[in-house]
C-alpha positions as protocol buffer text, in pm:
chain_id: "A"
residue {
  index: 1
  type: MET
  ca { x: -7034 y: -551 z: 5725 }
}
residue {
  index: 2
  type: LYS
  ca { x: -7082 y: -344 z: 5412 }
}
residue {
  index: 3
  type: LYS
  ca { x: -7412 y: -349 z: 5227 }
}
residue {
  index: 4
  type: THR
  ca { x: -7435 y: -452 z: 4862 }
}
residue {
  index: 5
  type: ASP
  ca { x: -7484 y: -185 z: 4598 }
}
residue {
  index: 6
  type: ILE
  ca { x: -7761 y: -369 z: 4414 }
}
residue {
  index: 7
  type: LEU
  ca { x: -7743 y: -141 z: 4109 }
}
residue {
  index: 8
  type: THR
  ca { x: -7413 y: -297 z: 3998 }
}
residue {
  index: 9
  type: PRO
  ca { x: -7536 y: -659 z: 3978 }
}
residue {
  index: 10
  type: ILE
  ca { x: -7871 y: -539 z: 3841 }
}
residue {
  index: 11
  type: GLY
  ca { x: -7695 y: -344 z: 3565 }
}
residue {
  index: 12
  type: LEU
  ca { x: -7471 y: -637 z: 3472 }
}
residue {
  index: 13
  type: THR
  ca { x: -7760 y: -883 z: 3473 }
}
residue {
  index: 14
  type: LEU
  ca { x: -7984 y: -650 z: 3274 }
}
residue {
  index: 15
  type: GLY
  ca { x: -7712 y: -592 z: 3016 }
}
residue {
  index: 16
  type: PHE
  ca { x: -7652 y: -962 z: 2956 }
}
residue {
  index: 17
  type: ILE
  ca { x: -8027 y: -1033 z: 2948 }
}
residue {
  index: 18
  type: MET
  ca { x: -8093 y: -761 z: 2690 }
}
residue {
  index: 19
  type: ILE
  ca { x: -7807 y: -879 z: 2468 }
}
residue {
  index: 20
  type: SER
  ca { x: -7923 y: -1241 z: 2497 }
}
residue {
  index: 21
  type: PHE
  ca { x: -8280 y: -1135 z: 2417 }
}
residue {
  index: 22
  type: GLY
  ca { x: -8164 y: -945 z: 2109 }
}
residue {
  index: 23
  type: ILE
  ca { x: -7970 y: -1247 z: 1982 }
}
residue {
  index: 24
  type: ILE
  ca { x: -8245 y: -1501 z: 2053 }
}
residue {
  index: 25
  type: SER
  ca { x: -8524 y: -1283 z: 1912 }
}
residue {
  index: 26
  type: SER
  ca { x: -8333 y: -1251 z: 1585 }
}
residue {
  index: 27
  type: GLY
  ca { x: -8173 y: -1594 z: 1550 }
}
residue {
  index: 28
  type: GLY
  ca { x: -8345 y: -1821 z: 1799 }
}
residue {
  index: 29
  type: MET
  ca { x: -8157 y: -2053 z: 2034 }
}
residue {
  index: 30
  type: GLY
  ca { x: -7947 y: -2172 z: 1742 }
}
residue {
  index: 31
  type: GLY
  ca { x: -7831 y: -1817 z: 1688 }
}
residue {
  index: 32
  type: PHE
  ca { x: -7755 y: -1780 z: 2058 }
}
residue {
  index: 33
  type: ILE
  ca { x: -7548 y: -2099 z: 2061 }
}
residue {
  index: 34
  type: SER
  ca { x: -7352 y: -1973 z: 1761 }
}
residue {
  index: 35
  type: PHE
  ca { x: -7230 y: -1685 z: 1981 }
}
residue {
  index: 36
  type: ILE
  ca { x: -7059 y: -1933 z: 2214 }
}
residue {
  index: 37
  type: GLN
  ca { x: -6705 y: -1989 z: 2087 }
}
residue {
  index: 38
  type: ILE
  ca { x: -6450 y: -2119 z: 2337 }
}
residue {
  index: 39
  type: SER
  ca { x: -6144 y: -2033 z: 2128 }
}
residue {
  index: 40
  type: SER
  ca { x: -6258 y: -1669 z: 2107 }
}
residue {
  index: 41
  type: VAL
  ca { x: -6311 y: -1655 z: 2483 }
}
residue {
  index: 42
  type: VAL
  ca { x: -5963 y: -1798 z: 2544 }
}
residue {
  index: 43
  type: ILE
  ca { x: -5799 y: -1543 z: 2312 }
}
residue {
  index: 44
  type: VAL
  ca { x: -5974 y: -1244 z: 2473 }
}
residue {
  index: 45
  type: LEU
  ca { x: -5945 y: -1350 z: 2839 }
}
residue {
  index: 46
  type: GLY
  ca { x: -5600 y: -1504 z: 2800 }
}
residue {
  index: 47
  type: GLY
  ca { x: -5462 y: -1206 z: 2613 }
}
residue {
  index: 48
  type: LEU
  ca { x: -5624 y: -966 z: 2859 }
}
residue {
  index: 49
  type: ALA
  ca { x: -5473 y: -1150 z: 3157 }
}
residue {
  index: 50
  type: ALA
  ca { x: -5129 y: -1156 z: 2991 }
}
residue {
  index: 51
  type: ALA
  ca { x: -5141 y: -782 z: 2915 }
}
residue {
  index: 52
  type: LEU
  ca { x: -5241 y: -698 z: 3273 }
}
residue {
  index: 53
  type: LEU
  ca { x: -4960 y: -917 z: 3413 }
}
residue {
  index: 54
  type: ILE
  ca { x: -4711 y: -730 z: 3195 }
}
residue {
  index: 55
  type: ASN
  ca { x: -4854 y: -386 z: 3279 }
}
residue {
  index: 56
  type: PHE
  ca { x: -4879 y: -423 z: 3660 }
}
residue {
  index: 57
  type: ASN
  ca { x: -4668 y: -566 z: 3938 }
}
residue {
  index: 58
  type: LEU
  ca { x: -4776 y: -854 z: 4163 }
}
residue {
  index: 59
  type: LYS
  ca { x: -4878 y: -625 z: 4449 }
}
residue {
  index: 60
  type: GLN
  ca { x: -5118 y: -434 z: 4223 }
}
residue {
  index: 61
  type: ILE
  ca { x: -5256 y: -753 z: 4066 }
}
residue {
  index: 62
  type: LYS
  ca { x: -5341 y: -888 z: 4412 }
}
residue {
  index: 63
  type: LEU
  ca { x: -5559 y: -581 z: 4471 }
}
residue {
  index: 64
  type: THR
  ca { x: -5783 y: -666 z: 4174 }
}
residue {
  index: 65
  type: GLY
  ca { x: -6027 y: -883 z: 4370 }
}
residue {
  index: 66
  type: LYS
  ca { x: -6061 y: -623 z: 4644 }
}
residue {
  index: 67
  type: VAL
  ca { x: -6112 y: -346 z: 4388 }
}
residue {
  index: 68
  type: VAL
  ca { x: -6380 y: -541 z: 4199 }
}
residue {
  index: 69
  type: LYS
  ca { x: -6554 y: -626 z: 4527 }
}
residue {
  index: 70
  type: GLU
  ca { x: -6565 y: -255 z: 4614 }
}
residue {
  index: 71
  type: ALA
  ca { x: -6775 y: -189 z: 4301 }
}
residue {
  index: 72
  type: PHE
  ca { x: -7045 y: -411 z: 4454 }
}
residue {
  index: 73
  type: ASN
  ca { x: -7034 y: -244 z: 4797 }
}
residue {
  index: 74
  type: LYS
  ca { x: -7241 y: 51 z: 4907 }
}
residue {
  index: 75
  type: ASN
  ca { x: -7109 y: 356 z: 5091 }
}
residue {
  index: 76
  type: GLU
  ca { x: -7286 y: 336 z: 5427 }
}
residue {
  index: 77
  type: GLN
  ca { x: -7208 y: 683 z: 5564 }
}
residue {
  index: 78
  type: ASP
  ca { x: -7523 y: 894 z: 5577 }
}
residue {
  index: 79
  type: LEU
  ca { x: -7461 y: 1267 z: 5540 }
}
residue {
  index: 80
  type: ALA
  ca { x: -7751 y: 1373 z: 5763 }
}
residue {
  index: 81
  type: GLN
  ca { x: -7638 y: 1131 z: 6036 }
}
residue {
  index: 82
  type: LEU
  ca { x: -7282 y: 1262 z: 6006 }
}
residue {
  index: 83
  type: ILE
  ca { x: -7402 y: 1619 z: 6060 }
}
residue {
  index: 84
  type: GLY
  ca { x: -7610 y: 1503 z: 6357 }
}
residue {
  index: 85
  type: LEU
  ca { x: -7303 y: 1335 z: 6506 }
}
residue {
  index: 86
  type: PHE
  ca { x: -7097 y: 1654 z: 6494 }
}
residue {
  index: 87
  type: GLU
  ca { x: -7387 y: 1853 z: 6636 }
}
residue {
  index: 88
  type: ARG
  ca { x: -7390 y: 1617 z: 6937 }
}
residue {
  index: 89
  type: LEU
  ca { x: -7012 y: 1631 z: 6970 }
}
residue {
  index: 90
  type: SER
  ca { x: -7023 y: 2011 z: 6963 }
}
residue {
  index: 91
  type: GLU
  ca { x: -7292 y: 2022 z: 7231 }
}
residue {
  index: 92
  type: ARG
  ca { x: -7099 y: 1792 z: 7461 }
}
residue {
  index: 93
  type: ALA
  ca { x: -6766 y: 1968 z: 7400 }
}
residue {
  index: 94
  type: ARG
  ca { x: -6920 y: 2305 z: 7496 }
}
residue {
  index: 95
  type: ARG
  ca { x: -7089 y: 2153 z: 7799 }
}
residue {
  index: 96
  type: GLU
  ca { x: -6817 y: 1923 z: 7936 }
}
residue {
  index: 97
  type: GLY
  ca { x: -6500 y: 2008 z: 7744 }
}
residue {
  index: 98
  type: LEU
  ca { x: -6313 y: 1837 z: 7460 }
}
residue {
  index: 99
  type: LEU
  ca { x: -6183 y: 1554 z: 7681 }
}
residue {
  index: 100
  type: ALA
  ca { x: -6539 y: 1429 z: 7727 }
}
residue {
  index: 101
  type: LEU
  ca { x: -6558 y: 1347 z: 7355 }
}
residue {
  index: 102
  type: GLU
  ca { x: -6349 y: 1031 z: 7398 }
}
residue {
  index: 103
  type: ASN
  ca { x: -6652 y: 856 z: 7547 }
}
residue {
  index: 104
  type: GLU
  ca { x: -6864 y: 963 z: 7249 }
}
residue {
  index: 105
  type: LEU
  ca { x: -6626 y: 784 z: 7012 }
}
residue {
  index: 106
  type: GLU
  ca { x: -6705 y: 438 z: 7151 }
}
residue {
  index: 107
  type: ASP
  ca { x: -7005 y: 407 z: 6918 }
}
residue {
  index: 108
  type: VAL
  ca { x: -6827 y: 555 z: 6614 }
}
residue {
  index: 109
  type: ASP
  ca { x: -6697 y: 297 z: 6365 }
}
residue {
  index: 110
  type: ASP
  ca { x: -6532 y: 534 z: 6117 }
}
residue {
  index: 111
  type: PRO
  ca { x: -6156 y: 551 z: 6194 }
}
residue {
  index: 112
  type: PHE
  ca { x: -6123 y: 881 z: 6006 }
}
residue {
  index: 113
  type: ILE
  ca { x: -6376 y: 1050 z: 6235 }
}
residue {
  index: 114
  type: LYS
  ca { x: -6211 y: 899 z: 6543 }
}
residue {
  index: 115
  type: LYS
  ca { x: -5869 y: 1018 z: 6434 }
}
residue {
  index: 116
  type: GLY
  ca { x: -5991 y: 1371 z: 6370 }
}
residue {
  index: 117
  type: VAL
  ca { x: -6175 y: 1402 z: 6701 }
}
residue {
  index: 118
  type: LEU
  ca { x: -5878 y: 1259 z: 6895 }
}
residue {
  index: 119
  type: LEU
  ca { x: -5649 y: 1513 z: 6730 }
}
residue {
  index: 120
  type: ALA
  ca { x: -5889 y: 1784 z: 6845 }
}
residue {
  index: 121
  type: VAL
  ca { x: -5898 y: 1639 z: 7197 }
}
residue {
  index: 122
  type: ASP
  ca { x: -5517 y: 1639 z: 7205 }
}
residue {
  index: 123
  type: GLY
  ca { x: -5521 y: 2013 z: 7139 }
}
residue {
  index: 124
  type: ILE
  ca { x: -5363 y: 2003 z: 6793 }
}
residue {
  index: 125
  type: GLU
  ca { x: -5394 y: 2331 z: 6603 }
}
residue {
  index: 126
  type: PRO
  ca { x: -5681 y: 2346 z: 6348 }
}
residue {
  index: 127
  type: GLU
  ca { x: -5440 y: 2413 z: 6061 }
}
residue {
  index: 128
  type: VAL
  ca { x: -5235 y: 2108 z: 6155 }
}
residue {
  index: 129
  type: ILE
  ca { x: -5549 y: 1892 z: 6185 }
}
residue {
  index: 130
  type: ASN
  ca { x: -5656 y: 2008 z: 5840 }
}
residue {
  index: 131
  type: ASP
  ca { x: -5312 y: 1926 z: 5696 }
}
residue {
  index: 132
  type: ILE
  ca { x: -5298 y: 1579 z: 5856 }
}
residue {
  index: 133
  type: MET
  ca { x: -5648 y: 1477 z: 5753 }
}
residue {
  index: 134
  type: SER
  ca { x: -5616 y: 1627 z: 5404 }
}
residue {
  index: 135
  type: ALA
  ca { x: -5294 y: 1429 z: 5355 }
}
residue {
  index: 136
  type: GLU
  ca { x: -5484 y: 1113 z: 5450 }
}
residue {
  index: 137
  type: ILE
  ca { x: -5754 y: 1196 z: 5194 }
}
residue {
  index: 138
  type: ASN
  ca { x: -5488 y: 1247 z: 4925 }
}
residue {
  index: 139
  type: ALA
  ca { x: -5327 y: 913 z: 5014 }
}
residue {
  index: 140
  type: MET
  ca { x: -5667 y: 742 z: 4994 }
}
residue {
  index: 141
  type: GLU
  ca { x: -5734 y: 895 z: 4650 }
}
residue {
  index: 142
  type: ASP
  ca { x: -5394 y: 771 z: 4532 }
}
residue {
  index: 143
  type: ARG
  ca { x: -5466 y: 416 z: 4655 }
}
residue {
  index: 144
  type: HIS
  ca { x: -5807 y: 414 z: 4490 }
}
residue {
  index: 145
  type: GLN
  ca { x: -5661 y: 547 z: 4165 }
}
residue {
  index: 146
  type: LYS
  ca { x: -5400 y: 270 z: 4154 }
}
residue {
  index: 147
  type: GLY
  ca { x: -5666 y: 6 z: 4211 }
}
residue {
  index: 148
  type: ARG
  ca { x: -5903 y: 162 z: 3958 }
}
residue {
  index: 149
  type: THR
  ca { x: -5629 y: 180 z: 3693 }
}
residue {
  index: 150
  type: ILE
  ca { x: -5632 y: -200 z: 3664 }
}
residue {
  index: 151
  type: ILE
  ca { x: -6001 y: -196 z: 3571 }
}
residue {
  index: 152
  type: GLU
  ca { x: -5952 y: 99 z: 3335 }
}
residue {
  index: 153
  type: LYS
  ca { x: -5666 y: -77 z: 3157 }
}
residue {
  index: 154
  type: ALA
  ca { x: -5876 y: -393 z: 3128 }
}
residue {
  index: 155
  type: GLY
  ca { x: -6139 y: -179 z: 2954 }
}
residue {
  index: 156
  type: GLU
  ca { x: -5872 y: -61 z: 2708 }
}
residue {
  index: 157
  type: TYR
  ca { x: -5713 y: -401 z: 2644 }
}
residue {
  index: 158
  type: ALA
  ca { x: -6030 y: -612 z: 2604 }
}
residue {
  index: 159
  type: PRO
  ca { x: -6142 y: -461 z: 2268 }
}
residue {
  index: 160
  type: ALA
  ca { x: -5782 y: -471 z: 2142 }
}
residue {
  index: 161
  type: TRP
  ca { x: -5754 y: -842 z: 2215 }
}
residue {
  index: 162
  type: GLY
  ca { x: -6093 y: -890 z: 2054 }
}
residue {
  index: 163
  type: MET
  ca { x: -5949 y: -736 z: 1739 }
}
residue {
  index: 164
  type: VAL
  ca { x: -5639 y: -959 z: 1764 }
}
residue {
  index: 165
  type: GLY
  ca { x: -5865 y: -1263 z: 1774 }
}
residue {
  index: 166
  type: THR
  ca { x: -6059 y: -1135 z: 1475 }
}
residue {
  index: 167
  type: LEU
  ca { x: -5736 y: -1089 z: 1276 }
}
residue {
  index: 168
  type: ILE
  ca { x: -5631 y: -1443 z: 1364 }
}
residue {
  index: 169
  type: GLY
  ca { x: -5966 y: -1572 z: 1244 }
}
residue {
  index: 170
  type: LEU
  ca { x: -5946 y: -1373 z: 919 }
}
residue {
  index: 171
  type: VAL
  ca { x: -5599 y: -1505 z: 841 }
}
residue {
  index: 172
  type: LEU
  ca { x: -5715 y: -1862 z: 898 }
}
residue {
  index: 173
  type: MET
  ca { x: -6022 y: -1796 z: 684 }
}
residue {
  index: 174
  type: LEU
  ca { x: -5816 y: -1656 z: 395 }
}
residue {
  index: 175
  type: ASN
  ca { x: -5596 y: -1965 z: 407 }
}
residue {
  index: 176
  type: ASN
  ca { x: -5903 y: -2175 z: 336 }
}
residue {
  index: 177
  type: LEU
  ca { x: -6061 y: -2003 z: 36 }
}
residue {
  index: 178
  type: THR
  ca { x: -6093 y: -2327 z: -159 }
}
residue {
  index: 179
  type: ASP
  ca { x: -6437 y: -2389 z: -4 }
}
residue {
  index: 180
  type: PRO
  ca { x: -6654 y: -2074 z: -40 }
}
residue {
  index: 181
  type: SER
  ca { x: -6934 y: -2233 z: 165 }
}
residue {
  index: 182
  type: THR
  ca { x: -6721 y: -2209 z: 480 }
}
residue {
  index: 183
  type: LEU
  ca { x: -6646 y: -1837 z: 445 }
}
residue {
  index: 184
  type: GLY
  ca { x: -6965 y: -1720 z: 617 }
}
residue {
  index: 185
  type: PRO
  ca { x: -6933 y: -1938 z: 930 }
}
residue {
  index: 186
  type: GLN
  ca { x: -6560 y: -1870 z: 957 }
}
residue {
  index: 187
  type: MET
  ca { x: -6616 y: -1495 z: 927 }
}
residue {
  index: 188
  type: ALA
  ca { x: -6878 y: -1513 z: 1203 }
}
residue {
  index: 189
  type: VAL
  ca { x: -6636 y: -1698 z: 1430 }
}
residue {
  index: 190
  type: ALA
  ca { x: -6362 y: -1443 z: 1354 }
}
residue {
  index: 191
  type: LEU
  ca { x: -6588 y: -1153 z: 1451 }
}
residue {
  index: 192
  type: LEU
  ca { x: -6691 y: -1313 z: 1781 }
}
residue {
  index: 193
  type: THR
  ca { x: -6366 y: -1218 z: 1952 }
}
residue {
  index: 194
  type: THR
  ca { x: -6435 y: -851 z: 1874 }
}
residue {
  index: 195
  type: PHE
  ca { x: -6784 y: -900 z: 2018 }
}
residue {
  index: 196
  type: TYR
  ca { x: -6647 y: -1053 z: 2339 }
}
residue {
  index: 197
  type: GLY
  ca { x: -6385 y: -782 z: 2380 }
}
residue {
  index: 198
  type: SER
  ca { x: -6633 y: -499 z: 2325 }
}
residue {
  index: 199
  type: LEU
  ca { x: -6888 y: -661 z: 2556 }
}
residue {
  index: 200
  type: LEU
  ca { x: -6640 y: -696 z: 2842 }
}
residue {
  index: 201
  type: ALA
  ca { x: -6512 y: -341 z: 2797 }
}
residue {
  index: 202
  type: ASN
  ca { x: -6844 y: -159 z: 2763 }
}
residue {
  index: 203
  type: LEU
  ca { x: -7062 y: -363 z: 2997 }
}
residue {
  index: 204
  type: VAL
  ca { x: -6814 y: -465 z: 3266 }
}
residue {
  index: 205
  type: PHE
  ca { x: -6481 y: -285 z: 3289 }
}
residue {
  index: 206
  type: ILE
  ca { x: -6553 y: 75 z: 3181 }
}
residue {
  index: 207
  type: PRO
  ca { x: -6881 y: 108 z: 3380 }
}
residue {
  index: 208
  type: MET
  ca { x: -6714 y: -57 z: 3681 }
}
residue {
  index: 209
  type: ALA
  ca { x: -6424 y: 189 z: 3666 }
}
residue {
  index: 210
  type: GLY
  ca { x: -6678 y: 473 z: 3650 }
}
residue {
  index: 211
  type: LYS
  ca { x: -6860 y: 337 z: 3955 }
}
residue {
  index: 212
  type: LEU
  ca { x: -6533 y: 315 z: 4151 }
}
residue {
  index: 213
  type: GLU
  ca { x: -6442 y: 673 z: 4057 }
}
residue {
  index: 214
  type: MET
  ca { x: -6783 y: 795 z: 4172 }
}
residue {
  index: 215
  type: LYS
  ca { x: -6745 y: 610 z: 4504 }
}
residue {
  index: 216
  type: THR
  ca { x: -6405 y: 771 z: 4559 }
}
residue {
  index: 217
  type: GLU
  ca { x: -6552 y: 1117 z: 4493 }
}
residue {
  index: 218
  type: GLU
  ca { x: -6833 y: 1047 z: 4742 }
}
residue {
  index: 219
  type: GLU
  ca { x: -6586 y: 929 z: 5005 }
}
residue {
  index: 220
  type: VAL
  ca { x: -6363 y: 1233 z: 4958 }
}
residue {
  index: 221
  type: PHE
  ca { x: -6670 y: 1458 z: 4988 }
}
residue {
  index: 222
  type: MET
  ca { x: -6773 y: 1292 z: 5317 }
}
residue {
  index: 223
  type: LYS
  ca { x: -6421 y: 1314 z: 5459 }
}
residue {
  index: 224
  type: GLN
  ca { x: -6402 y: 1685 z: 5376 }
}
residue {
  index: 225
  type: ILE
  ca { x: -6721 y: 1734 z: 5577 }
}
residue {
  index: 226
  type: VAL
  ca { x: -6560 y: 1543 z: 5863 }
}
residue {
  index: 227
  type: ILE
  ca { x: -6264 y: 1784 z: 5859 }
}
residue {
  index: 228
  type: GLU
  ca { x: -6501 y: 2083 z: 5875 }
}
residue {
  index: 229
  type: GLY
  ca { x: -6691 y: 1918 z: 6159 }
}
residue {
  index: 230
  type: VAL
  ca { x: -6381 y: 1835 z: 6362 }
}
residue {
  index: 231
  type: ILE
  ca { x: -6240 y: 2186 z: 6331 }
}
residue {
  index: 232
  type: GLY
  ca { x: -6580 y: 2334 z: 6418 }
}
residue {
  index: 233
  type: VAL
  ca { x: -6606 y: 2119 z: 6732 }
}
residue {
  index: 234
  type: GLN
  ca { x: -6252 y: 2205 z: 6838 }
}
residue {
  index: 235
  type: SER
  ca { x: -6304 y: 2578 z: 6790 }
}
residue {
  index: 236
  type: GLY
  ca { x: -6612 y: 2567 z: 7014 }
}
residue {
  index: 237
  type: GLN
  ca { x: -6864 y: 2671 z: 6752 }
}
residue {
  index: 238
  type: ASN
  ca { x: -7226 y: 2689 z: 6855 }
}
residue {
  index: 239
  type: PRO
  ca { x: -7385 y: 2348 z: 6774 }
}
residue {
  index: 240
  type: ARG
  ca { x: -7664 y: 2514 z: 6579 }
}
residue {
  index: 241
  type: ILE
  ca { x: -7421 y: 2722 z: 6375 }
}
residue {
  index: 242
  type: LEU
  ca { x: -7204 y: 2417 z: 6309 }
}
residue {
  index: 243
  type: LYS
  ca { x: -7509 y: 2222 z: 6195 }
}
residue {
  index: 244
  type: GLU
  ca { x: -7611 y: 2500 z: 5957 }
}
residue {
  index: 245
  type: LYS
  ca { x: -7255 y: 2521 z: 5824 }
}
residue {
  index: 246
  type: LEU
  ca { x: -7236 y: 2147 z: 5756 }
}
residue {
  index: 247
  type: SER
  ca { x: -7591 y: 2142 z: 5618 }
}
residue {
  index: 248
  type: ALA
  ca { x: -7465 y: 2358 z: 5331 }
}
residue {
  index: 249
  type: PHE
  ca { x: -7325 y: 2033 z: 5190 }
}
residue {
  index: 250
  type: LEU
  ca { x: -7675 y: 1877 z: 5177 }
}
residue {
  index: 251
  type: SER
  ca { x: -7890 y: 1874 z: 4865 }
}
residue {
  index: 252
  type: GLU
  ca { x: -8222 y: 2062 z: 4878 }
}
residue {
  index: 253
  type: ASP
  ca { x: -8419 y: 1737 z: 4918 }
}
residue {
  index: 254
  type: MET
  ca { x: -8198 y: 1627 z: 5207 }
}
residue {
  index: 255
  type: LYS
  ca { x: -8234 y: 1969 z: 5372 }
}
residue {
  index: 256
  type: LYS
  ca { x: -8613 y: 1942 z: 5351 }
}
residue {
  index: 257
  type: ALA
  ca { x: -8605 y: 1591 z: 5495 }
}
residue {
  index: 258
  type: GLN
  ca { x: -8380 y: 1704 z: 5779 }
}
residue {
  index: 259
  type: GLY
  ca { x: -8606 y: 2003 z: 5846 }
}
residue {
  index: 260
  type: THR
  ca { x: -8906 y: 1771 z: 5870 }
}
residue {
  index: 261
  type: GLU
  ca { x: -8720 y: 1549 z: 6117 }
}
residue {
  index: 262
  type: ASP
  ca { x: -8626 y: 1852 z: 6330 }
}
residue {
  index: 263
  type: GLU
  ca { x: -8989 y: 1966 z: 6339 }
}
residue {
  index: 264
  type: GLU
  ca { x: -9099 y: 1620 z: 6450 }
}
residue {
  index: 265
  type: VAL
  ca { x: -8841 y: 1618 z: 6730 }
}
residue {
  index: 266
  type: VAL
  ca { x: -8950 y: 1964 z: 6848 }
}
residue {
  index: 267
  type: GLY
  ca { x: -9315 y: 1856 z: 6837 }
}
residue {
  index: 268
  type: GLU
  ca { x: -9246 y: 1544 z: 7043 }
}
residue {
  index: 269
  type: ALA
  ca { x: -9050 y: 1748 z: 7299 }
}
residue {
  index: 270
  type: ALA
  ca { x: -9336 y: 1999 z: 7327 }
}
residue {
  index: 271
  type: ASN
  ca { x: -9589 y: 1720 z: 7379 }
}
residue {
  index: 272
  type: GLU
  ca { x: -9376 y: 1564 z: 7652 }
}
residue {
  index: 273
  type: ALA
  ca { x: -9339 y: 1902 z: 7825 }
}
residue {
  index: 274
  type: SER
  ca { x: -9716 y: 1958 z: 7824 }
}
């Protein structure tokens, strides 16, 4: 079960709270209520839904819920743990041979890691392993891009439909110029659709698309490390050398943390020996 990326709901909640606070602090609850206009909501959301249905096919539309859900999920793969896994695999492969690695995979949940190690166990050439796994990464990026495009397009269409609603409101307002006292309220209502469209685009859709793109980049980065690890294990690299090679992907803070953990392990081993 994936963990929730709490920053996404926190960001959305904080954004709506700050906007609500700004409205209430300036106009009170009456001002806040004046920002609630059902007809404007219907124009923006209805027009947005219609535009997306025209732009995408049914198969892509069905992916929307899954794509949105992914923005609230957290990537669970830990880079330091991944490096530790390949260090253990390398040690066992050098000690017992590549065939012994099949038993090590029982506790591994990541299908990409399993596939790579099994290719190595089957004796596939390193270049072929790299080609196969890189092709899988490219396919994953393509799938993610298609899913993310729906959110990106929603970010483009929402402000446009807000403007459409505003134009509708302005036309209706100009048709009723006989009563000047109604111009102010009608203008406010007309502008609300632009507000709704801009709010959805800049607080929901565009940031969400950015989060999904960042998650894809992180996943690609992790999978590239997996490829390096698999090829290193297959080629019989020294576990320590392989660890140092993969540790090049770590940030300085992560390297320091890993170094501290290694020192603690060595210290515990020395204490047990004495």
